[in-house]
mmCIF file of C-alpha atoms and ligand atoms in Angstrom:
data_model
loop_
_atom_site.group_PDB
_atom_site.id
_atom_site.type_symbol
_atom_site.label_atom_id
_atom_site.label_comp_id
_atom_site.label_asym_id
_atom_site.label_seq_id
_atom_site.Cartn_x
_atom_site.Cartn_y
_atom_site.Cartn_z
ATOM 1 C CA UNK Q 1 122.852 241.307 33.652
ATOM 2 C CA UNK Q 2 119.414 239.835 33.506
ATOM 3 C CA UNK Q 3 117.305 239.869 36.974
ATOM 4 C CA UNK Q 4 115.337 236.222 37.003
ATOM 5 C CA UNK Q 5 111.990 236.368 38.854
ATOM 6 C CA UNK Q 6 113.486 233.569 41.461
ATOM 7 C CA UNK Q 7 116.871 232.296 41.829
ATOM 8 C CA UNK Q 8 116.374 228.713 43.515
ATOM 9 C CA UNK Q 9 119.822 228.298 42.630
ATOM 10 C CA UNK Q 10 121.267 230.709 44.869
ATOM 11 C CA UNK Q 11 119.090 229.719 47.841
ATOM 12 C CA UNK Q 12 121.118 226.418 47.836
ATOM 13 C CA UNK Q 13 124.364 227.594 47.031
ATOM 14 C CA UNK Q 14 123.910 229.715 50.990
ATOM 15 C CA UNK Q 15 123.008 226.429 52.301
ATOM 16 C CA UNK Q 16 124.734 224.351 50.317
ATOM 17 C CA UNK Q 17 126.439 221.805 53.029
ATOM 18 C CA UNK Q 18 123.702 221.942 55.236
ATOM 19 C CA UNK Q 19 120.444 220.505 52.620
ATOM 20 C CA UNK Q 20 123.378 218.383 51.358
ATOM 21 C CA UNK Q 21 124.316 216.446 54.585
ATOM 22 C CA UNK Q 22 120.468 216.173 54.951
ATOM 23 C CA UNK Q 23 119.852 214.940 51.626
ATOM 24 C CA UNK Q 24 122.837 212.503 52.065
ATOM 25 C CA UNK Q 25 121.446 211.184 55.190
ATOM 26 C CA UNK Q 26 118.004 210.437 54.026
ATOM 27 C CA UNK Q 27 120.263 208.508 51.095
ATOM 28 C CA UNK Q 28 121.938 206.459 53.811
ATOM 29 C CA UNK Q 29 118.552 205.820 56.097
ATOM 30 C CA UNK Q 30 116.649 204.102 53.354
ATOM 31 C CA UNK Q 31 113.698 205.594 54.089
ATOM 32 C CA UNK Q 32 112.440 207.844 51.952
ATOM 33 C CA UNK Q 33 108.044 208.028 52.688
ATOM 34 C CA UNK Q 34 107.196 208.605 56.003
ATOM 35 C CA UNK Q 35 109.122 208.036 59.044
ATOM 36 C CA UNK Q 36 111.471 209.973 61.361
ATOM 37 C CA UNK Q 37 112.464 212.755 59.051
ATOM 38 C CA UNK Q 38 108.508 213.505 58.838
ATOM 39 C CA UNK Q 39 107.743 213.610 62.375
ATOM 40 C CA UNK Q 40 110.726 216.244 62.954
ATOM 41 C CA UNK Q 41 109.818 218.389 60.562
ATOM 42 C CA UNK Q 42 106.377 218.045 61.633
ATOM 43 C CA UNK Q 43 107.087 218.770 65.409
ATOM 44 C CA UNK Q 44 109.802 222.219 64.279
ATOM 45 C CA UNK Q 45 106.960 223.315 62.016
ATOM 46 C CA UNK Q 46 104.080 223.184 64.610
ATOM 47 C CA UNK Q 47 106.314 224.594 67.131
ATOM 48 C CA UNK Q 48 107.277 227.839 64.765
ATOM 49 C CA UNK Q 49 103.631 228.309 63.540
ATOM 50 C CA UNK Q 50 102.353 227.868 66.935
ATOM 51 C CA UNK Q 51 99.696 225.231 66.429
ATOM 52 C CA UNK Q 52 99.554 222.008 68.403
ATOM 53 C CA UNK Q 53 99.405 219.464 65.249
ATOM 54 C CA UNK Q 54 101.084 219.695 61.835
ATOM 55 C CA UNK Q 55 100.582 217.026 59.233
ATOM 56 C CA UNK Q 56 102.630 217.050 56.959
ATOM 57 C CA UNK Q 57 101.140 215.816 53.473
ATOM 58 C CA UNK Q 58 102.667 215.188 49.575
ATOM 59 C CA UNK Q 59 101.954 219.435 48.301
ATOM 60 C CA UNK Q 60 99.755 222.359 49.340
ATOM 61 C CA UNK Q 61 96.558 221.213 47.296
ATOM 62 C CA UNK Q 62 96.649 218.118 48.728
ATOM 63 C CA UNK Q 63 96.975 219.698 52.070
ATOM 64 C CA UNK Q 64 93.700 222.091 51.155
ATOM 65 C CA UNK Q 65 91.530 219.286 50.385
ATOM 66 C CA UNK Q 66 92.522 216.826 52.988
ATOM 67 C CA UNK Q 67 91.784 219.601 55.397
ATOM 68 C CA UNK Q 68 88.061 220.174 53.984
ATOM 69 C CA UNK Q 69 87.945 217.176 53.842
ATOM 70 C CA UNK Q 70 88.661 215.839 57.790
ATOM 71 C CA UNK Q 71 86.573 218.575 58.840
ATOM 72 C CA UNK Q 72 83.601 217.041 57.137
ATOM 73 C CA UNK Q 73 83.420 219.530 53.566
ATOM 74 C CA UNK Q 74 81.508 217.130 51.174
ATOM 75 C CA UNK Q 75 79.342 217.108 48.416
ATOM 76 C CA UNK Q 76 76.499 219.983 48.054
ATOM 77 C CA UNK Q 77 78.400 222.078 50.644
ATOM 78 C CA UNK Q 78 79.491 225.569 50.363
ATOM 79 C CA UNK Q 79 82.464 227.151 50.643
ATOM 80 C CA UNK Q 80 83.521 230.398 50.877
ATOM 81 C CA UNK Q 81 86.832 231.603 49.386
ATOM 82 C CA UNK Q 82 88.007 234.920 47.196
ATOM 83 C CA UNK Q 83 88.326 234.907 43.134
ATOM 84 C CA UNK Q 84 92.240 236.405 42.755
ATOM 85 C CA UNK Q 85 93.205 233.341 44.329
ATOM 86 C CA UNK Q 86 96.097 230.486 42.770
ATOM 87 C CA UNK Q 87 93.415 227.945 41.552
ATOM 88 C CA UNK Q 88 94.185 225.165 43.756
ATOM 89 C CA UNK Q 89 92.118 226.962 46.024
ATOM 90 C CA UNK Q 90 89.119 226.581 44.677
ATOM 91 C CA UNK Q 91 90.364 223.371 43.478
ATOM 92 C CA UNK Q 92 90.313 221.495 46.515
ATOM 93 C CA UNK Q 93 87.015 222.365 47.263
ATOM 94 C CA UNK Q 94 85.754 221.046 44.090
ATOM 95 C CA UNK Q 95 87.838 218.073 45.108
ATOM 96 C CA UNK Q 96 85.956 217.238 48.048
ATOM 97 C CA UNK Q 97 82.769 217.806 45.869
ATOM 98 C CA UNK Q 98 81.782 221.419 47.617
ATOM 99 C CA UNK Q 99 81.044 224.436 45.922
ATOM 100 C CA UNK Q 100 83.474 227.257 45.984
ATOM 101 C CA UNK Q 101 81.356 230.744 46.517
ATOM 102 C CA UNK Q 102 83.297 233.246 45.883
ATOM 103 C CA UNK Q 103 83.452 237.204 47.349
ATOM 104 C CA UNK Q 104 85.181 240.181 46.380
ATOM 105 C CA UNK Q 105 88.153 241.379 47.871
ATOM 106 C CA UNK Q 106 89.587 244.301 49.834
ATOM 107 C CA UNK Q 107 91.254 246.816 47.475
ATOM 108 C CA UNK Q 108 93.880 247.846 49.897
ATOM 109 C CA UNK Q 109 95.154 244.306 51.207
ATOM 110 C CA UNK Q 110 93.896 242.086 48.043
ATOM 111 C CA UNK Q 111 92.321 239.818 50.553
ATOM 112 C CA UNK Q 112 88.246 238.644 51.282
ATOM 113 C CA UNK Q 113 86.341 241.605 52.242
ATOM 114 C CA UNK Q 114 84.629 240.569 55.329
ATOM 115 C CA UNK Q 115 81.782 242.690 55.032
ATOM 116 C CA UNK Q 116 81.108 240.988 51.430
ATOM 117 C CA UNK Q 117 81.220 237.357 53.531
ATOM 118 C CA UNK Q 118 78.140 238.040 55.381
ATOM 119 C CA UNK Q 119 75.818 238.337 52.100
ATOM 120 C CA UNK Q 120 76.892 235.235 50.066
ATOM 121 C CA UNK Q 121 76.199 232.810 53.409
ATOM 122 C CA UNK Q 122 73.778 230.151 52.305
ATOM 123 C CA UNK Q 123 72.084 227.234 54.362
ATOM 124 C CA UNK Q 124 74.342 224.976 52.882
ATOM 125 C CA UNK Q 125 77.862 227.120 53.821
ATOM 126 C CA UNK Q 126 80.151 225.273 55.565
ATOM 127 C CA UNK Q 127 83.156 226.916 55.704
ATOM 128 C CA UNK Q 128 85.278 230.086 55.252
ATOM 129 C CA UNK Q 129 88.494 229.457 53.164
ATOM 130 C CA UNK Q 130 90.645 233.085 53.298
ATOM 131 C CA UNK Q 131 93.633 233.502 51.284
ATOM 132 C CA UNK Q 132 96.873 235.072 52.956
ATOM 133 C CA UNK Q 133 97.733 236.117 49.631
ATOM 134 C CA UNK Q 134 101.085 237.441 48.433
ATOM 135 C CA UNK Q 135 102.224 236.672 52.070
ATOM 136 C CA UNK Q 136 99.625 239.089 53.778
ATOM 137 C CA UNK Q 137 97.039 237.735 56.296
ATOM 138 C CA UNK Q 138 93.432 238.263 55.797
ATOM 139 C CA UNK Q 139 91.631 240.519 58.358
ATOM 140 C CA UNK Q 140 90.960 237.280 60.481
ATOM 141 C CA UNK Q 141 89.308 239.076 63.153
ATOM 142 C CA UNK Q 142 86.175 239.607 61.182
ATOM 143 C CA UNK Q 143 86.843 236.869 59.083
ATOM 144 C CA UNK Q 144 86.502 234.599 62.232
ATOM 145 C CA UNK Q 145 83.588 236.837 64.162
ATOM 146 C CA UNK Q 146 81.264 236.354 61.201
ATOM 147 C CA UNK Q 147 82.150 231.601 61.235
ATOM 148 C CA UNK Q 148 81.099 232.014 64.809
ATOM 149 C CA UNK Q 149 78.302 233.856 64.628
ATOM 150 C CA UNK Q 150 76.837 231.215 61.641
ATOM 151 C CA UNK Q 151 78.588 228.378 62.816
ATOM 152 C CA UNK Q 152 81.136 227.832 59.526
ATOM 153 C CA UNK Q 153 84.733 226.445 60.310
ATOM 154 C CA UNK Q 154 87.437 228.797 59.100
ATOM 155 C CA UNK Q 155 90.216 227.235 57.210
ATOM 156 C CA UNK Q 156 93.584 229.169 56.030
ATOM 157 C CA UNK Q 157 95.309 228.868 52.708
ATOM 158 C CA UNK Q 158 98.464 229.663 53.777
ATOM 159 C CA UNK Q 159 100.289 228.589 51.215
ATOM 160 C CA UNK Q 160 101.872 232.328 50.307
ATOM 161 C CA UNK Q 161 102.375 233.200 53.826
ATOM 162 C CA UNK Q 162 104.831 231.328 55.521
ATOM 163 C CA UNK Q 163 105.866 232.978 58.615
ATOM 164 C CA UNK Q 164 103.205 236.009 58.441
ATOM 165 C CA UNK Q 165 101.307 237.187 61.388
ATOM 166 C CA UNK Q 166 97.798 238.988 61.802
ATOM 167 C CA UNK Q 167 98.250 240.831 65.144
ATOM 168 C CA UNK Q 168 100.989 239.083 66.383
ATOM 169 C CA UNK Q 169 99.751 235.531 65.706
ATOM 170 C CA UNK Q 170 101.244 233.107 63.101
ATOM 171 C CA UNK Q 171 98.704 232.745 60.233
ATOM 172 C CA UNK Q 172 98.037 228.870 59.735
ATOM 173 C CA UNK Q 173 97.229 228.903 63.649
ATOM 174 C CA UNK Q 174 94.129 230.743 63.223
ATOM 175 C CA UNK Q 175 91.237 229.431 61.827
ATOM 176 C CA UNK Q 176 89.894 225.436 62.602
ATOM 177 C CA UNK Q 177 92.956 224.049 60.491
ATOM 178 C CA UNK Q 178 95.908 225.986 58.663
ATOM 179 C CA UNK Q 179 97.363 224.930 55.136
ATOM 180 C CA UNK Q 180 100.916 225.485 53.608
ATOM 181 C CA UNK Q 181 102.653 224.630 50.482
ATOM 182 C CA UNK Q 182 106.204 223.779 50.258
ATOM 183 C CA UNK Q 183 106.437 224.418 46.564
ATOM 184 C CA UNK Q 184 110.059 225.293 45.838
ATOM 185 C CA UNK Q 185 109.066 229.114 45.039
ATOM 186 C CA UNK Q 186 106.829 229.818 48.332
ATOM 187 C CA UNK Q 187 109.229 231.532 51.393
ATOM 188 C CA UNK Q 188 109.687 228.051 52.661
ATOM 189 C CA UNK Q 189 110.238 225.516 49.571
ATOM 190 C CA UNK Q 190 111.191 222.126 49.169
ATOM 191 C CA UNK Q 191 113.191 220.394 46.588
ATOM 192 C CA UNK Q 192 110.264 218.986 45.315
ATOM 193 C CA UNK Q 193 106.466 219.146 46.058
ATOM 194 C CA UNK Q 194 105.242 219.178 50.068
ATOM 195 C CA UNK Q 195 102.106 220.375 51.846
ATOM 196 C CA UNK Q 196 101.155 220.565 55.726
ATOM 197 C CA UNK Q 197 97.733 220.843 57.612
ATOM 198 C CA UNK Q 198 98.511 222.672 61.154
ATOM 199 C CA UNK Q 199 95.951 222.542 63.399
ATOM 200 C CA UNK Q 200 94.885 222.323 67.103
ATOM 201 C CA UNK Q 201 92.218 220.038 67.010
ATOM 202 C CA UNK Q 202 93.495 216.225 67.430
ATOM 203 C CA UNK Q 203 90.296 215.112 65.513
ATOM 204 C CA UNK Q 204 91.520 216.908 62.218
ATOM 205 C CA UNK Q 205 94.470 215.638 63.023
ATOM 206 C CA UNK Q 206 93.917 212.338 62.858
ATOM 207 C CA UNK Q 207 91.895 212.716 59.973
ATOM 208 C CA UNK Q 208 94.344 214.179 57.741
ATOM 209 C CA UNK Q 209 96.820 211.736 58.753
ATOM 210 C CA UNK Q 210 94.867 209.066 57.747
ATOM 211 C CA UNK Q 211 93.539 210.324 54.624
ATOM 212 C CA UNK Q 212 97.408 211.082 53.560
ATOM 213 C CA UNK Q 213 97.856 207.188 53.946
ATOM 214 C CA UNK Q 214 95.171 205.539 52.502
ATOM 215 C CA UNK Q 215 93.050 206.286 55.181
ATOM 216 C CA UNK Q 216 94.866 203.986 57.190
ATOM 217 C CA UNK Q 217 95.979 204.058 60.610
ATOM 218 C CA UNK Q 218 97.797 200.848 60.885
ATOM 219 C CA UNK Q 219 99.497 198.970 57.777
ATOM 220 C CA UNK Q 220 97.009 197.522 55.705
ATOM 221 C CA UNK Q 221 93.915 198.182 57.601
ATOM 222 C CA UNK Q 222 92.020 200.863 56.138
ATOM 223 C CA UNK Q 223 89.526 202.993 57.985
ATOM 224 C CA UNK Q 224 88.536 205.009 55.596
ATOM 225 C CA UNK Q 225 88.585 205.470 51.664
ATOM 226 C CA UNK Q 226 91.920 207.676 51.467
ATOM 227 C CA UNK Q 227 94.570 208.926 49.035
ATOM 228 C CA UNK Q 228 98.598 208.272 48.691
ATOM 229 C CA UNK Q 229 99.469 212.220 49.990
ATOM 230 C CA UNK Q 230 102.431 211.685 51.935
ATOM 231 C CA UNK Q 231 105.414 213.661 51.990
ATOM 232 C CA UNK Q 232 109.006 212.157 51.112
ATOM 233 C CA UNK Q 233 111.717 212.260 53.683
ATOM 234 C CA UNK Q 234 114.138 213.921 51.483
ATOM 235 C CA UNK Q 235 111.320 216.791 51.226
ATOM 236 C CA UNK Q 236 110.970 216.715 54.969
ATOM 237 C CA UNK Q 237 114.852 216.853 55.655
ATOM 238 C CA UNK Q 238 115.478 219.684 53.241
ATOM 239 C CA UNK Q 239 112.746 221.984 54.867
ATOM 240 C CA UNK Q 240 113.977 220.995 58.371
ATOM 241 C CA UNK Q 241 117.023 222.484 57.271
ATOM 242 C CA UNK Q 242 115.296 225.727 55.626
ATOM 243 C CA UNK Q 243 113.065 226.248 58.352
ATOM 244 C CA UNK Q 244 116.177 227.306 60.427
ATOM 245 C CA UNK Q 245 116.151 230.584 57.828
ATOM 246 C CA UNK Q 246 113.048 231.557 56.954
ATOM 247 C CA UNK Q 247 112.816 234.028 59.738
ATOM 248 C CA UNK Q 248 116.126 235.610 58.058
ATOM 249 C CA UNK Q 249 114.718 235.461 54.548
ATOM 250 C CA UNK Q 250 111.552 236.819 55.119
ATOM 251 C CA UNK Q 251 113.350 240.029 56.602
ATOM 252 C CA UNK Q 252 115.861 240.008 53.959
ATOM 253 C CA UNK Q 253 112.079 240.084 51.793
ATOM 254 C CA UNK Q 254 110.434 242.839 54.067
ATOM 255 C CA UNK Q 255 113.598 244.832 53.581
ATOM 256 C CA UNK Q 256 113.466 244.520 49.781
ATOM 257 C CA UNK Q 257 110.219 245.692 49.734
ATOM 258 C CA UNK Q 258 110.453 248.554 51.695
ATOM 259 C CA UNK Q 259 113.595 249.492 49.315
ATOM 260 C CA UNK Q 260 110.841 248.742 46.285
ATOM 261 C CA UNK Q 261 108.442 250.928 47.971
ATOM 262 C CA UNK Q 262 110.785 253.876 48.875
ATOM 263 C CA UNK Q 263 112.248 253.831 45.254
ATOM 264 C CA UNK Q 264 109.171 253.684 43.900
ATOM 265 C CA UNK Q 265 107.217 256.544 45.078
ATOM 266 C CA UNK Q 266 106.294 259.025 42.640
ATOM 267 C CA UNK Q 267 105.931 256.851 40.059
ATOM 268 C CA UNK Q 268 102.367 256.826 39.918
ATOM 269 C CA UNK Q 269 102.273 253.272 40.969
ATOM 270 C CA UNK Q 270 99.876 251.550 43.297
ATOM 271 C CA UNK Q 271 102.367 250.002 45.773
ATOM 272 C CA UNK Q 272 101.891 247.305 48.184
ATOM 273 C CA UNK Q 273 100.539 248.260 51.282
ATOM 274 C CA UNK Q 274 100.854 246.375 55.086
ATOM 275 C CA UNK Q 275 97.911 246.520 56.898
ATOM 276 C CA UNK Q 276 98.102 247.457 60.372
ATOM 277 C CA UNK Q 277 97.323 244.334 61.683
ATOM 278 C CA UNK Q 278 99.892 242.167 59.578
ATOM 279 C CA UNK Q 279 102.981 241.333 59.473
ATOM 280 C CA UNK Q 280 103.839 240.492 55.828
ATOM 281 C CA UNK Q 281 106.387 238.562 54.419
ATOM 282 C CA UNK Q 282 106.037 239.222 50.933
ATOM 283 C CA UNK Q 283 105.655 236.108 49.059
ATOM 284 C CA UNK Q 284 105.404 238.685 45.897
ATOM 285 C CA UNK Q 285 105.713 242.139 45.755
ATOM 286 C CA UNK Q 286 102.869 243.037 43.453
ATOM 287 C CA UNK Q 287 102.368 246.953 42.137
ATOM 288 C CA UNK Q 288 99.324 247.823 39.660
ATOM 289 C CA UNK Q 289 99.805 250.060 36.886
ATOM 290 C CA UNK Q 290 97.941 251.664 34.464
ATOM 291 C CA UNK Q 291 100.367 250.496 31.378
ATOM 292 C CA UNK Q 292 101.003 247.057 32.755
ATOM 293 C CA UNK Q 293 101.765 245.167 29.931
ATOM 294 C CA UNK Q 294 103.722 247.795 28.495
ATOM 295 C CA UNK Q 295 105.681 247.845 31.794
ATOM 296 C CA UNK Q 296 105.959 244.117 31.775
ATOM 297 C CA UNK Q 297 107.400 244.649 28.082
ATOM 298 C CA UNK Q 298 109.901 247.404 28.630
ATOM 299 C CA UNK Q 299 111.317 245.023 31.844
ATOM 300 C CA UNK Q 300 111.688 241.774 29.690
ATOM 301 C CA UNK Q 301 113.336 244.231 27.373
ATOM 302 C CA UNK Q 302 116.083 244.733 29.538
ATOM 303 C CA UNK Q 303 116.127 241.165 30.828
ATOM 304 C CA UNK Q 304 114.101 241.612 34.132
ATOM 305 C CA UNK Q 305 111.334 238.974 33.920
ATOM 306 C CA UNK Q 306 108.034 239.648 36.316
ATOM 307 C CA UNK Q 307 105.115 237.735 37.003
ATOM 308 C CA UNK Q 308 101.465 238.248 36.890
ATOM 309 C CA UNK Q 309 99.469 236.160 39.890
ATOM 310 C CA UNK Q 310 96.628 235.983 38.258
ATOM 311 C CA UNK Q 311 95.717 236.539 34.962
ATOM 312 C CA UNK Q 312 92.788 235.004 35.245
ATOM 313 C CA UNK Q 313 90.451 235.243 38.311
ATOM 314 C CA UNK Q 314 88.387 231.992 39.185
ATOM 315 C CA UNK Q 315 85.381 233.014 37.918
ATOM 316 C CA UNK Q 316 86.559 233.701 34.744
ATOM 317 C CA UNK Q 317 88.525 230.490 34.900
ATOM 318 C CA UNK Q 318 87.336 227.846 31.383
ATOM 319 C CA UNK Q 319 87.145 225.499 34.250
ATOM 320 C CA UNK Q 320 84.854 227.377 36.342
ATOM 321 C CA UNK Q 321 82.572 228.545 33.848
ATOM 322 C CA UNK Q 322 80.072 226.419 35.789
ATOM 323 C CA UNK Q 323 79.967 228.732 38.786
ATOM 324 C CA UNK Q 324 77.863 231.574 36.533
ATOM 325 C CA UNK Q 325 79.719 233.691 37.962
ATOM 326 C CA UNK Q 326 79.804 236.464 34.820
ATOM 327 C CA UNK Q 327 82.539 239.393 34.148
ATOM 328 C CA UNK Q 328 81.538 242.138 36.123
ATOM 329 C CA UNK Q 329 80.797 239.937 39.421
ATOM 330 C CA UNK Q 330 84.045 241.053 41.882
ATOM 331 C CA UNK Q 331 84.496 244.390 40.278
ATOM 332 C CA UNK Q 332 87.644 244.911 42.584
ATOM 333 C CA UNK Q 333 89.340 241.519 41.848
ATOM 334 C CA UNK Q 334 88.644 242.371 37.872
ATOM 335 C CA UNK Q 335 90.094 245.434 38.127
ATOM 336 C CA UNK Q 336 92.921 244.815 39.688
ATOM 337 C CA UNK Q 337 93.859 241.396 37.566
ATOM 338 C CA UNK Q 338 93.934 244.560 34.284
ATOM 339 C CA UNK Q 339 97.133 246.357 35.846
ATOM 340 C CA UNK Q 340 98.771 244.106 39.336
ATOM 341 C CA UNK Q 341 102.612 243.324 37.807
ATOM 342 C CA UNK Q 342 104.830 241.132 40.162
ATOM 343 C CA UNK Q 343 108.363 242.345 40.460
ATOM 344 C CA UNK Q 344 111.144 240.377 41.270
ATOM 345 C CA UNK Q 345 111.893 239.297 44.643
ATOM 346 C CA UNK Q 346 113.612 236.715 46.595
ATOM 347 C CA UNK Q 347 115.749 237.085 49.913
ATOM 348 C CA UNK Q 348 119.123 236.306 47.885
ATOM 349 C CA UNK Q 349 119.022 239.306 45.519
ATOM 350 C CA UNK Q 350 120.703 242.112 46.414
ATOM 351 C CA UNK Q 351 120.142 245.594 47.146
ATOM 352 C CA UNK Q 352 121.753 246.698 43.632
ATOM 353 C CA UNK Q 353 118.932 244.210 41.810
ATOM 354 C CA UNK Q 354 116.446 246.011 43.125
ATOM 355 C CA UNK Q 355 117.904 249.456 42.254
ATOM 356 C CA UNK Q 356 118.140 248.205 38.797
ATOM 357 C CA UNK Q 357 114.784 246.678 38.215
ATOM 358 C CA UNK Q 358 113.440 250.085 39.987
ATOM 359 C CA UNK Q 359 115.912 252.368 37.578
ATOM 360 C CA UNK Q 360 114.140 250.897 34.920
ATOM 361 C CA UNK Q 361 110.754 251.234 36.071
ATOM 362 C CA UNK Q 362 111.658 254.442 36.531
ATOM 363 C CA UNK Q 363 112.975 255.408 33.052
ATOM 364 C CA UNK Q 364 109.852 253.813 31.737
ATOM 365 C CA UNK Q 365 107.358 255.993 33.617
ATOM 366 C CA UNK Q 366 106.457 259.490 32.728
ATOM 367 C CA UNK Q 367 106.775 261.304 35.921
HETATM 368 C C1 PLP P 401 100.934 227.402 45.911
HETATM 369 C C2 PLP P 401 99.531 227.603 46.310
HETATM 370 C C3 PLP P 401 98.656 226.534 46.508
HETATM 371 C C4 PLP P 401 98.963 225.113 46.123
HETATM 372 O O1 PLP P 401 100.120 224.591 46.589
HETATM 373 P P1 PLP P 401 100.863 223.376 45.799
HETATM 374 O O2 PLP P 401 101.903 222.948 46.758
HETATM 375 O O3 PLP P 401 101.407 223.956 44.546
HETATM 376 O O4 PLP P 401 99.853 222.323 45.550
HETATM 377 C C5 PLP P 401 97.399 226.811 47.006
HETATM 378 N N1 PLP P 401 97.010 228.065 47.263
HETATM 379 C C6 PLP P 401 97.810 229.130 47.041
HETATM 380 C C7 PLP P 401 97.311 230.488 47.370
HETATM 381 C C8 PLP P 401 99.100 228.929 46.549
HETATM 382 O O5 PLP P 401 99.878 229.991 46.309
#
């Protein structure tokens, strides 16, 4: 039986009656932008994450560069972010008409090396932009040691870690502001596209959630020159419903992992590692190998499909060419790109998928 790399379809089958009677009564309401189904998912989200504000915007990009934006990115500025990132990333700071600056990352937790950050600071840096990627937090410790010390806001891309902690903390709550995607494929996923800023600080706030309207804050008086970023209400009332399980699924992914990584062992394969100060909720279990793309082969083979995330780091990007940033730059984010494979994983497969897709990993590896 083939092993899909997500099964979307599944996840709403569970949950079925519930995202149905929500859908159904956004149907009814007649309100479908803005309004009450917004504000409640915004005030359970803030409330699980742990942040005072949450803003809910239209997808995760738009939450990244409404962010830099409100906290005053702009043209000529730097930013700081890592190159094995998704590319909205550096996206959004282009966006805002910064300058992503990128620095190697840690070889153990795929994340920005902090002691790379301190070298690449500039008089025009602005901010620090870490990546909780695969759904494990930064070291934000460091991360956040280093913003103070040269006075550079710190904002999260969160957008793979929904749910993940650094030392007991929710990431998203961390840094200045906090950003999420609701992409149907992240832990927690709309039915559609959806974004939110979280932050503490009203100021952002209020930025963002005037920017995500036309940078109004009445009808048809416009502060500010803003963008159409909101989020539907159908979007909001289906991840109201979700949020109720992520806490569940995100085991259910921990516990798939650790089945991954137990079966695993011996193969020779560079497995995913928790740092001590996370809590990760495996977004994506990612191994390396040696013989990647013959591994990826063998697996579509027998009808389990994987994932690579990325193929290609920013740098190396057509679009980024302008950076001059040349092969050979992030030697650890280069290296790893050659051999990390993505296995399937999603809190609705079962134990007997993963055997499966490890059996065959297995048979395909000289011991
Ligand atoms: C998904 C993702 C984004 C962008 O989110 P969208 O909702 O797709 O716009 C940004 N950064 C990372 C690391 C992501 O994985």
């Amino acid at each position: 039986m083939p092993i899909p790399f997500v099964d979307l379809k599944r996840q709403y089958l569970s949950i079925k009656e519930e995202v149905d009677s929500a859908v159904h009564r956004v149907l009814m309401s007649g309100n479908f932008a803005h309004g009450e189904e917004v504000e409640a998912f915004e005030e359970v989200f803030s409330r699980y994450i742990g942040a005072r504000y949450c803003v809910a915007v239209s997808s995760g990009t738009a939450a990244l560069y409404l962010a830099l934006m409100a906290c005053g990115i702009g043209p000529g500025d730097e930013v700081i972010t890592a190159p094995n990132t998704f590319i909205a990333t550096a996206e959004a700071i282009s966006t805002v008409g910064g300058r992503p600056v990128l620095v190697d990352v840690n070889p153990a937790s795929y994340t920005m090396d902090p002691l790379a950050l301190e070298t690449v600071i500039t008089r025009r840096t602005k901010a620090i932009l870490p990546v909780h990627l695969y759904g494990q937090p930064a070291d934000m410790d460091p991360i956040l040691e280093i913003a103070k010390r040269y006075h550079l806001l710190v904002i999260e891309d969160a957008c793979q870690a929904h749910g993940a902690k650094y030392k007991g903390r929710r990431v998203g709550s961390l840094g200045e502001a906090g950003c999420f995607s609701f992409y149907p494929t992240k832990n927690l996923g709309a039915c559609g596209e959806g974004g939110a800023v979280l932050t503490d600080n009203l100021e952002i706030a209020r930025k963002v959630r005037m920017l995500r309207d036309h940078g109004s804050d009445r009808k048809y008086y416009h502060k500010a020159v803003g963008f159409n970023c909101r989020m539907e209400a159908i979007q909001a009332a289906v991840l109201k419903v979700k949020l109720e399980y992520l806490d569940e699924w995100n085991t259910r992914r921990r516990q798939h992992a650790q089945l991954y990584s137990n079966l695993l062992s011996g193969t020779g394969l560079i497995l995913p590692l928790e740092m001590p100060y996370a809590y990760h909720v495996f977004h994506l279990y990612v191994v390396q190998s040696t013989c990647r793309d013959e591994l990826q082969q063998a697996l579509a083979d027998e009808g389990i499909a994987t994932g690579i995330h990325y193929p290609v780091p920013i740098y190396l990007q057509e679009a980024y060419q302008h950076l001059g940033d040349g092969r050979g730059k992030f030697p650890v984010a280069e290296r790893v790109t050659e051999h990390i494979l993505s296995l399937p994983l999603y809190p609705e497969m079962s134990d007997g998928e993963v055997q499966t897709v490890s059996r065959q990993i297995c048979k395909f590896l000289p011991h």
